[in-house]
Amino acid sequence: MPLAEATVEDHLATSSDHFTLSLTFPDIKLAPSQPGKIRVTTEDELKRFVEIVELGAAEIPRADSTPEELDELASSLASLLTSAAKAAGRPARKGGRSAPWWTEECAAAAAGFRAIRRLYPLSFNQNVQVAKRDFHRVVRRAKRQYWRNLIDSFTSNSAVFKAVRWLKPPGGFQPPPLQVNNVVYETQMDKANALRQATLERRTAEDDIANA
């Protein structure tokens, strides 16, 4: 660790051939984490956001035209809007994408469940359990309908393999394209055909070694 120190304390006698070490670590404070983005998009979230802003605005004192009072008013308004967004909205996911089976009905059910859960943070309430059960029911129905539609859309074996390959998350390593005779091949099938032609089809039966 940078700036850390270790000192052998000779005056602290120990048995055998051991020594006592005194370690000093620097007082390094962690950098403050940057707040993430908050999404307030659904109808319930927007309604809750407006309600919180209206209640908080009544507590903000009126300001005159002095620069100090205007700065204080602007700071209070910014703090109120930020707090209302955090209370009514949800953190935005970074770099992710929604599941292919996720529908508007799922989003509405999730927003309703979050709204009920905010009213009862301990979750020991019948309304919370009912909202959770309804949300899970909507998700199961959406998944079932998605997979049913996907399976019904298959018309060939290649479509099945294409769907499975599309659903499988890509790994961290992506194979580079292949270049053969100034031609670049990117897909796995094109690479396989190019290698087959370049290695197996470049010779004919006349190039075989004659039997002794």
PDB file of C-alpha atoms in Angstrom:
ATOM      1  CA  MET A   1       0.000   0.000   0.000  1.00  0.00           C
ATOM      2  CA  PRO A   2       1.477   3.411  -0.905  1.00  0.00           C
ATOM      3  CA  LEU A   3       2.647   5.592   2.015  1.00  0.00           C
ATOM      4  CA  ALA A   4       2.346   2.673   4.465  1.00  0.00           C
ATOM      5  CA  GLU A   5       5.238   2.074   6.886  1.00  0.00           C
ATOM      6  CA  ALA A   6       6.461  -0.959   8.837  1.00  0.00           C
ATOM      7  CA  THR A   7       8.846  -0.704  11.804  1.00  0.00           C
ATOM      8  CA  VAL A   8      10.539  -3.481  13.790  1.00  0.00           C
ATOM      9  CA  GLU A   9       9.836  -2.858  17.474  1.00  0.00           C
ATOM     10  CA  ASP A  10      13.003  -4.180  19.132  1.00  0.00           C
ATOM     11  CA  HIS A  11      11.809  -3.308  22.629  1.00  0.00           C
ATOM     12  CA  LEU A  12       8.884  -5.722  22.314  1.00  0.00           C
ATOM     13  CA  ALA A  13      10.647  -9.006  22.958  1.00  0.00           C
ATOM     14  CA  THR A  14       9.207 -12.153  21.447  1.00  0.00           C
ATOM     15  CA  SER A  15      10.179 -15.778  21.724  1.00  0.00           C
ATOM     16  CA  SER A  16      12.250 -17.723  19.211  1.00  0.00           C
ATOM     17  CA  ASP A  17      13.286 -15.800  16.096  1.00  0.00           C
ATOM     18  CA  HIS A  18      10.142 -13.716  15.716  1.00  0.00           C
ATOM     19  CA  PHE A  19       9.989  -9.940  15.701  1.00  0.00           C
ATOM     20  CA  THR A  20       7.170  -7.528  16.434  1.00  0.00           C
ATOM     21  CA  LEU A  21       6.215  -5.270  13.550  1.00  0.00           C
ATOM     22  CA  SER A  22       4.433  -1.950  13.903  1.00  0.00           C
ATOM     23  CA  LEU A  23       2.392  -1.025  10.839  1.00  0.00           C
ATOM     24  CA  THR A  24       1.276   2.516  10.040  1.00  0.00           C
ATOM     25  CA  PHE A  25      -1.368   3.027   7.364  1.00  0.00           C
ATOM     26  CA  PRO A  26      -2.164   6.401   5.816  1.00  0.00           C
ATOM     27  CA  ASP A  27      -5.559   7.927   6.425  1.00  0.00           C
ATOM     28  CA  ILE A  28      -6.878   7.650   2.878  1.00  0.00           C
ATOM     29  CA  LYS A  29     -10.487   8.582   2.369  1.00  0.00           C
ATOM     30  CA  LEU A  30     -12.475   7.029  -0.426  1.00  0.00           C
ATOM     31  CA  ALA A  31     -13.519   9.304  -3.225  1.00  0.00           C
ATOM     32  CA  PRO A  32     -17.202  10.163  -3.068  1.00  0.00           C
ATOM     33  CA  SER A  33     -19.247   7.993  -5.379  1.00  0.00           C
ATOM     34  CA  GLN A  34     -20.929   9.721  -8.257  1.00  0.00           C
ATOM     35  CA  PRO A  35     -24.712   9.538  -8.070  1.00  0.00           C
ATOM     36  CA  GLY A  36     -26.292   7.472 -10.791  1.00  0.00           C
ATOM     37  CA  LYS A  37     -29.084   8.532 -13.073  1.00  0.00           C
ATOM     38  CA  ILE A  38     -32.685   8.194 -11.955  1.00  0.00           C
ATOM     39  CA  ARG A  39     -35.508   7.256 -14.316  1.00  0.00           C
ATOM     40  CA  VAL A  40     -38.984   8.714 -13.778  1.00  0.00           C
ATOM     41  CA  THR A  41     -40.957   7.502 -16.780  1.00  0.00           C
ATOM     42  CA  THR A  42     -44.050   5.544 -15.819  1.00  0.00           C
ATOM     43  CA  GLU A  43     -47.384   7.154 -14.997  1.00  0.00           C
ATOM     44  CA  ASP A  44     -47.222   6.145 -11.334  1.00  0.00           C
ATOM     45  CA  GLU A  45     -43.678   7.437 -10.981  1.00  0.00           C
ATOM     46  CA  LEU A  46     -44.554  10.791 -12.531  1.00  0.00           C
ATOM     47  CA  LYS A  47     -47.619  11.118 -10.311  1.00  0.00           C
ATOM     48  CA  ARG A  48     -45.599  10.356  -7.204  1.00  0.00           C
ATOM     49  CA  PHE A  49     -42.896  12.801  -8.318  1.00  0.00           C
ATOM     50  CA  VAL A  50     -45.429  15.619  -8.730  1.00  0.00           C
ATOM     51  CA  GLU A  51     -46.950  14.900  -5.319  1.00  0.00           C
ATOM     52  CA  ILE A  52     -43.569  15.048  -3.576  1.00  0.00           C
ATOM     53  CA  VAL A  53     -42.603  18.277  -5.360  1.00  0.00           C
ATOM     54  CA  GLU A  54     -45.911  19.928  -4.460  1.00  0.00           C
ATOM     55  CA  LEU A  55     -45.528  19.001  -0.785  1.00  0.00           C
ATOM     56  CA  GLY A  56     -41.904  20.125  -0.665  1.00  0.00           C
ATOM     57  CA  ALA A  57     -42.510  23.391  -2.523  1.00  0.00           C
ATOM     58  CA  ALA A  58     -44.884  24.545   0.202  1.00  0.00           C
ATOM     59  CA  GLU A  59     -42.020  24.383   2.720  1.00  0.00           C
ATOM     60  CA  ILE A  60     -39.639  26.534   0.662  1.00  0.00           C
ATOM     61  CA  PRO A  61     -39.767  30.170   1.872  1.00  0.00           C
ATOM     62  CA  ARG A  62     -40.383  32.943  -0.600  1.00  0.00           C
ATOM     63  CA  ALA A  63     -37.290  34.846  -1.677  1.00  0.00           C
ATOM     64  CA  ASP A  64     -36.694  38.461  -2.526  1.00  0.00           C
ATOM     65  CA  SER A  65     -34.473  39.720  -5.301  1.00  0.00           C
ATOM     66  CA  THR A  66     -31.160  39.667  -3.440  1.00  0.00           C
ATOM     67  CA  PRO A  67     -28.479  37.425  -4.952  1.00  0.00           C
ATOM     68  CA  GLU A  68     -28.012  35.460  -1.720  1.00  0.00           C
ATOM     69  CA  GLU A  69     -31.708  34.660  -1.392  1.00  0.00           C
ATOM     70  CA  LEU A  70     -31.996  33.720  -5.062  1.00  0.00           C
ATOM     71  CA  ASP A  71     -29.020  31.368  -4.737  1.00  0.00           C
ATOM     72  CA  GLU A  72     -30.575  29.772  -1.670  1.00  0.00           C
ATOM     73  CA  LEU A  73     -33.891  29.392  -3.500  1.00  0.00           C
ATOM     74  CA  ALA A  74     -32.193  27.750  -6.493  1.00  0.00           C
ATOM     75  CA  SER A  75     -30.320  25.361  -4.192  1.00  0.00           C
ATOM     76  CA  SER A  76     -33.528  24.433  -2.362  1.00  0.00           C
ATOM     77  CA  LEU A  77     -35.375  23.784  -5.624  1.00  0.00           C
ATOM     78  CA  ALA A  78     -32.550  21.622  -6.987  1.00  0.00           C
ATOM     79  CA  SER A  79     -32.419  19.627  -3.751  1.00  0.00           C
ATOM     80  CA  LEU A  80     -36.196  19.172  -3.785  1.00  0.00           C
ATOM     81  CA  LEU A  81     -36.266  17.934  -7.391  1.00  0.00           C
ATOM     82  CA  THR A  82     -33.375  15.542  -6.760  1.00  0.00           C
ATOM     83  CA  SER A  83     -34.948  14.109  -3.624  1.00  0.00           C
ATOM     84  CA  ALA A  84     -38.326  13.725  -5.341  1.00  0.00           C
ATOM     85  CA  ALA A  85     -36.760  11.913  -8.299  1.00  0.00           C
ATOM     86  CA  LYS A  86     -34.897   9.502  -6.007  1.00  0.00           C
ATOM     87  CA  ALA A  87     -38.030   8.797  -3.982  1.00  0.00           C
ATOM     88  CA  ALA A  88     -40.394   8.355  -6.926  1.00  0.00           C
ATOM     89  CA  GLY A  89     -38.121   6.931  -9.621  1.00  0.00           C
ATOM     90  CA  ARG A  90     -35.690   4.064  -9.984  1.00  0.00           C
ATOM     91  CA  PRO A  91     -31.969   3.864 -10.786  1.00  0.00           C
ATOM     92  CA  ALA A  92     -31.151   3.605 -14.463  1.00  0.00           C
ATOM     93  CA  ARG A  93     -29.330   0.455 -15.499  1.00  0.00           C
ATOM     94  CA  LYS A  94     -25.915   1.009 -17.011  1.00  0.00           C
ATOM     95  CA  GLY A  95     -25.048  -0.594 -20.293  1.00  0.00           C
ATOM     96  CA  GLY A  96     -27.782  -3.175 -20.059  1.00  0.00           C
ATOM     97  CA  ARG A  97     -30.735  -4.052 -22.193  1.00  0.00           C
ATOM     98  CA  SER A  98     -34.120  -5.329 -21.233  1.00  0.00           C
ATOM     99  CA  ALA A  99     -34.923  -8.996 -21.634  1.00  0.00           C
ATOM    100  CA  PRO A 100     -36.561  -9.916 -24.959  1.00  0.00           C
ATOM    101  CA  TRP A 101     -39.712 -11.057 -23.149  1.00  0.00           C
ATOM    102  CA  TRP A 102     -40.034  -7.795 -21.140  1.00  0.00           C
ATOM    103  CA  THR A 103     -43.213  -5.972 -22.194  1.00  0.00           C
ATOM    104  CA  GLU A 104     -45.038  -2.779 -21.283  1.00  0.00           C
ATOM    105  CA  GLU A 105     -47.316  -4.852 -19.079  1.00  0.00           C
ATOM    106  CA  CYS A 106     -44.274  -6.118 -17.156  1.00  0.00           C
ATOM    107  CA  ALA A 107     -42.980  -2.574 -16.728  1.00  0.00           C
ATOM    108  CA  ALA A 108     -46.349  -1.378 -15.435  1.00  0.00           C
ATOM    109  CA  ALA A 109     -46.593  -4.288 -12.995  1.00  0.00           C
ATOM    110  CA  ALA A 110     -43.045  -3.634 -11.761  1.00  0.00           C
ATOM    111  CA  ALA A 111     -43.796   0.060 -11.245  1.00  0.00           C
ATOM    112  CA  GLY A 112     -46.942  -0.786  -9.298  1.00  0.00           C
ATOM    113  CA  PHE A 113     -45.059  -3.232  -7.110  1.00  0.00           C
ATOM    114  CA  ARG A 114     -42.344  -0.647  -6.373  1.00  0.00           C
ATOM    115  CA  ALA A 115     -44.953   1.981  -5.509  1.00  0.00           C
ATOM    116  CA  ILE A 116     -46.683  -0.349  -3.037  1.00  0.00           C
ATOM    117  CA  ARG A 117     -43.375  -1.438  -1.542  1.00  0.00           C
ATOM    118  CA  ARG A 118     -42.349   2.184  -0.931  1.00  0.00           C
ATOM    119  CA  LEU A 119     -45.518   2.689   1.107  1.00  0.00           C
ATOM    120  CA  TYR A 120     -44.671  -0.337   3.262  1.00  0.00           C
ATOM    121  CA  PRO A 121     -40.841  -0.579   3.448  1.00  0.00           C
ATOM    122  CA  LEU A 122     -40.886  -3.588   5.791  1.00  0.00           C
ATOM    123  CA  SER A 123     -42.902  -5.633   3.246  1.00  0.00           C
ATOM    124  CA  PHE A 124     -44.976  -7.206   6.042  1.00  0.00           C
ATOM    125  CA  ASN A 125     -48.249  -6.206   4.476  1.00  0.00           C
ATOM    126  CA  GLN A 126     -50.912  -7.987   2.481  1.00  0.00           C
ATOM    127  CA  ASN A 127     -50.925  -5.290  -0.210  1.00  0.00           C
ATOM    128  CA  VAL A 128     -47.205  -5.793  -0.807  1.00  0.00           C
ATOM    129  CA  GLN A 129     -47.594  -9.555  -1.069  1.00  0.00           C
ATOM    130  CA  VAL A 130     -50.513  -9.206  -3.490  1.00  0.00           C
ATOM    131  CA  ALA A 131     -48.591  -6.738  -5.676  1.00  0.00           C
ATOM    132  CA  LYS A 132     -45.568  -9.044  -5.677  1.00  0.00           C
ATOM    133  CA  ARG A 133     -47.697 -12.034  -6.634  1.00  0.00           C
ATOM    134  CA  ASP A 134     -49.360 -10.081  -9.455  1.00  0.00           C
ATOM    135  CA  PHE A 135     -45.985  -8.891 -10.753  1.00  0.00           C
ATOM    136  CA  HIS A 136     -44.589 -12.439 -10.827  1.00  0.00           C
ATOM    137  CA  ARG A 137     -47.734 -13.662 -12.569  1.00  0.00           C
ATOM    138  CA  VAL A 138     -47.364 -11.011 -15.290  1.00  0.00           C
ATOM    139  CA  VAL A 139     -43.688 -11.901 -15.785  1.00  0.00           C
ATOM    140  CA  ARG A 140     -44.421 -15.622 -16.076  1.00  0.00           C
ATOM    141  CA  ARG A 141     -47.177 -14.963 -18.592  1.00  0.00           C
ATOM    142  CA  ALA A 142     -44.908 -12.702 -20.668  1.00  0.00           C
ATOM    143  CA  LYS A 143     -42.105 -15.287 -20.682  1.00  0.00           C
ATOM    144  CA  ARG A 144     -44.463 -18.077 -21.657  1.00  0.00           C
ATOM    145  CA  GLN A 145     -45.954 -16.042 -24.503  1.00  0.00           C
ATOM    146  CA  TYR A 146     -42.532 -14.955 -25.769  1.00  0.00           C
ATOM    147  CA  TRP A 147     -41.132 -18.476 -25.936  1.00  0.00           C
ATOM    148  CA  ARG A 148     -44.317 -19.765 -27.500  1.00  0.00           C
ATOM    149  CA  ASN A 149     -44.169 -17.159 -30.255  1.00  0.00           C
ATOM    150  CA  LEU A 150     -40.458 -17.793 -30.782  1.00  0.00           C
ATOM    151  CA  ILE A 151     -40.910 -21.554 -31.125  1.00  0.00           C
ATOM    152  CA  ASP A 152     -43.867 -21.121 -33.473  1.00  0.00           C
ATOM    153  CA  SER A 153     -41.734 -18.901 -35.714  1.00  0.00           C
ATOM    154  CA  PHE A 154     -39.148 -21.633 -36.383  1.00  0.00           C
ATOM    155  CA  THR A 155     -39.341 -22.928 -39.941  1.00  0.00           C
ATOM    156  CA  SER A 156     -35.999 -24.748 -40.248  1.00  0.00           C
ATOM    157  CA  ASN A 157     -33.161 -26.177 -38.194  1.00  0.00           C
ATOM    158  CA  SER A 158     -30.986 -23.187 -39.014  1.00  0.00           C
ATOM    159  CA  ALA A 159     -33.571 -20.891 -37.440  1.00  0.00           C
ATOM    160  CA  VAL A 160     -33.366 -22.877 -34.209  1.00  0.00           C
ATOM    161  CA  PHE A 161     -29.576 -22.626 -34.039  1.00  0.00           C
ATOM    162  CA  LYS A 162     -29.716 -18.945 -34.953  1.00  0.00           C
ATOM    163  CA  ALA A 163     -32.165 -18.237 -32.123  1.00  0.00           C
ATOM    164  CA  VAL A 164     -30.094 -20.158 -29.588  1.00  0.00           C
ATOM    165  CA  ARG A 165     -26.940 -18.358 -30.677  1.00  0.00           C
ATOM    166  CA  TRP A 166     -28.739 -14.997 -30.437  1.00  0.00           C
ATOM    167  CA  LEU A 167     -30.068 -15.712 -26.952  1.00  0.00           C
ATOM    168  CA  LYS A 168     -26.691 -16.844 -25.641  1.00  0.00           C
ATOM    169  CA  PRO A 169     -24.778 -13.893 -24.130  1.00  0.00           C
ATOM    170  CA  PRO A 170     -21.515 -13.159 -25.958  1.00  0.00           C
ATOM    171  CA  GLY A 171     -18.306 -13.902 -24.123  1.00  0.00           C
ATOM    172  CA  GLY A 172     -15.535 -11.492 -23.360  1.00  0.00           C
ATOM    173  CA  PHE A 173     -13.434 -12.733 -26.308  1.00  0.00           C
ATOM    174  CA  GLN A 174     -14.651 -12.189 -29.846  1.00  0.00           C
ATOM    175  CA  PRO A 175     -12.690 -14.050 -32.559  1.00  0.00           C
ATOM    176  CA  PRO A 176     -11.125 -11.722 -35.127  1.00  0.00           C
ATOM    177  CA  PRO A 177     -12.058 -11.865 -38.808  1.00  0.00           C
ATOM    178  CA  LEU A 178     -10.173 -14.187 -41.148  1.00  0.00           C
ATOM    179  CA  GLN A 179      -8.379 -12.960 -44.261  1.00  0.00           C
ATOM    180  CA  VAL A 180      -7.574 -15.352 -47.103  1.00  0.00           C
ATOM    181  CA  ASN A 181      -6.200 -14.053 -50.413  1.00  0.00           C
ATOM    182  CA  ASN A 182      -7.171 -10.440 -49.660  1.00  0.00           C
ATOM    183  CA  VAL A 183     -10.738 -11.490 -48.807  1.00  0.00           C
ATOM    184  CA  VAL A 184     -12.007 -10.919 -45.255  1.00  0.00           C
ATOM    185  CA  TYR A 185     -14.445 -13.405 -43.692  1.00  0.00           C
ATOM    186  CA  GLU A 186     -16.314 -12.492 -40.497  1.00  0.00           C
ATOM    187  CA  THR A 187     -19.018 -15.087 -39.831  1.00  0.00           C
ATOM    188  CA  GLN A 188     -18.221 -18.552 -38.501  1.00  0.00           C
ATOM    189  CA  MET A 189     -19.664 -20.258 -41.576  1.00  0.00           C
ATOM    190  CA  ASP A 190     -17.657 -18.100 -43.983  1.00  0.00           C
ATOM    191  CA  LYS A 191     -14.492 -18.747 -41.980  1.00  0.00           C
ATOM    192  CA  ALA A 192     -15.063 -22.506 -42.040  1.00  0.00           C
ATOM    193  CA  ASN A 193     -15.655 -22.551 -45.807  1.00  0.00           C
ATOM    194  CA  ALA A 194     -12.606 -20.366 -46.435  1.00  0.00           C
ATOM    195  CA  LEU A 195     -10.373 -22.621 -44.339  1.00  0.00           C
ATOM    196  CA  ARG A 196     -11.752 -25.722 -46.021  1.00  0.00           C
ATOM    197  CA  GLN A 197     -11.058 -24.314 -49.467  1.00  0.00           C
ATOM    198  CA  ALA A 198      -7.613 -23.013 -48.502  1.00  0.00           C
ATOM    199  CA  THR A 199      -6.396 -26.180 -46.784  1.00  0.00           C
ATOM    200  CA  LEU A 200      -8.361 -29.177 -48.054  1.00  0.00           C
ATOM    201  CA  GLU A 201      -9.354 -28.234 -51.591  1.00  0.00           C
ATOM    202  CA  ARG A 202      -6.076 -26.760 -52.796  1.00  0.00           C
ATOM    203  CA  ARG A 203      -4.806 -30.195 -53.843  1.00  0.00           C
ATOM    204  CA  THR A 204      -6.337 -32.901 -56.015  1.00  0.00           C
ATOM    205  CA  ALA A 205      -6.013 -36.658 -56.163  1.00  0.00           C
ATOM    206  CA  GLU A 206      -3.055 -36.277 -58.517  1.00  0.00           C
ATOM    207  CA  ASP A 207      -1.035 -34.854 -55.627  1.00  0.00           C
ATOM    208  CA  ASP A 208      -1.411 -38.034 -53.576  1.00  0.00           C
ATOM    209  CA  ILE A 209       1.710 -40.072 -52.855  1.00  0.00           C
ATOM    210  CA  ALA A 210       1.862 -43.123 -55.049  1.00  0.00           C
ATOM    211  CA  ASN A 211       1.744 -46.536 -53.407  1.00  0.00           C
ATOM    212  CA  ALA A 212       5.112 -48.279 -53.266  1.00  0.00           C
TER     213      ALA A 212
END
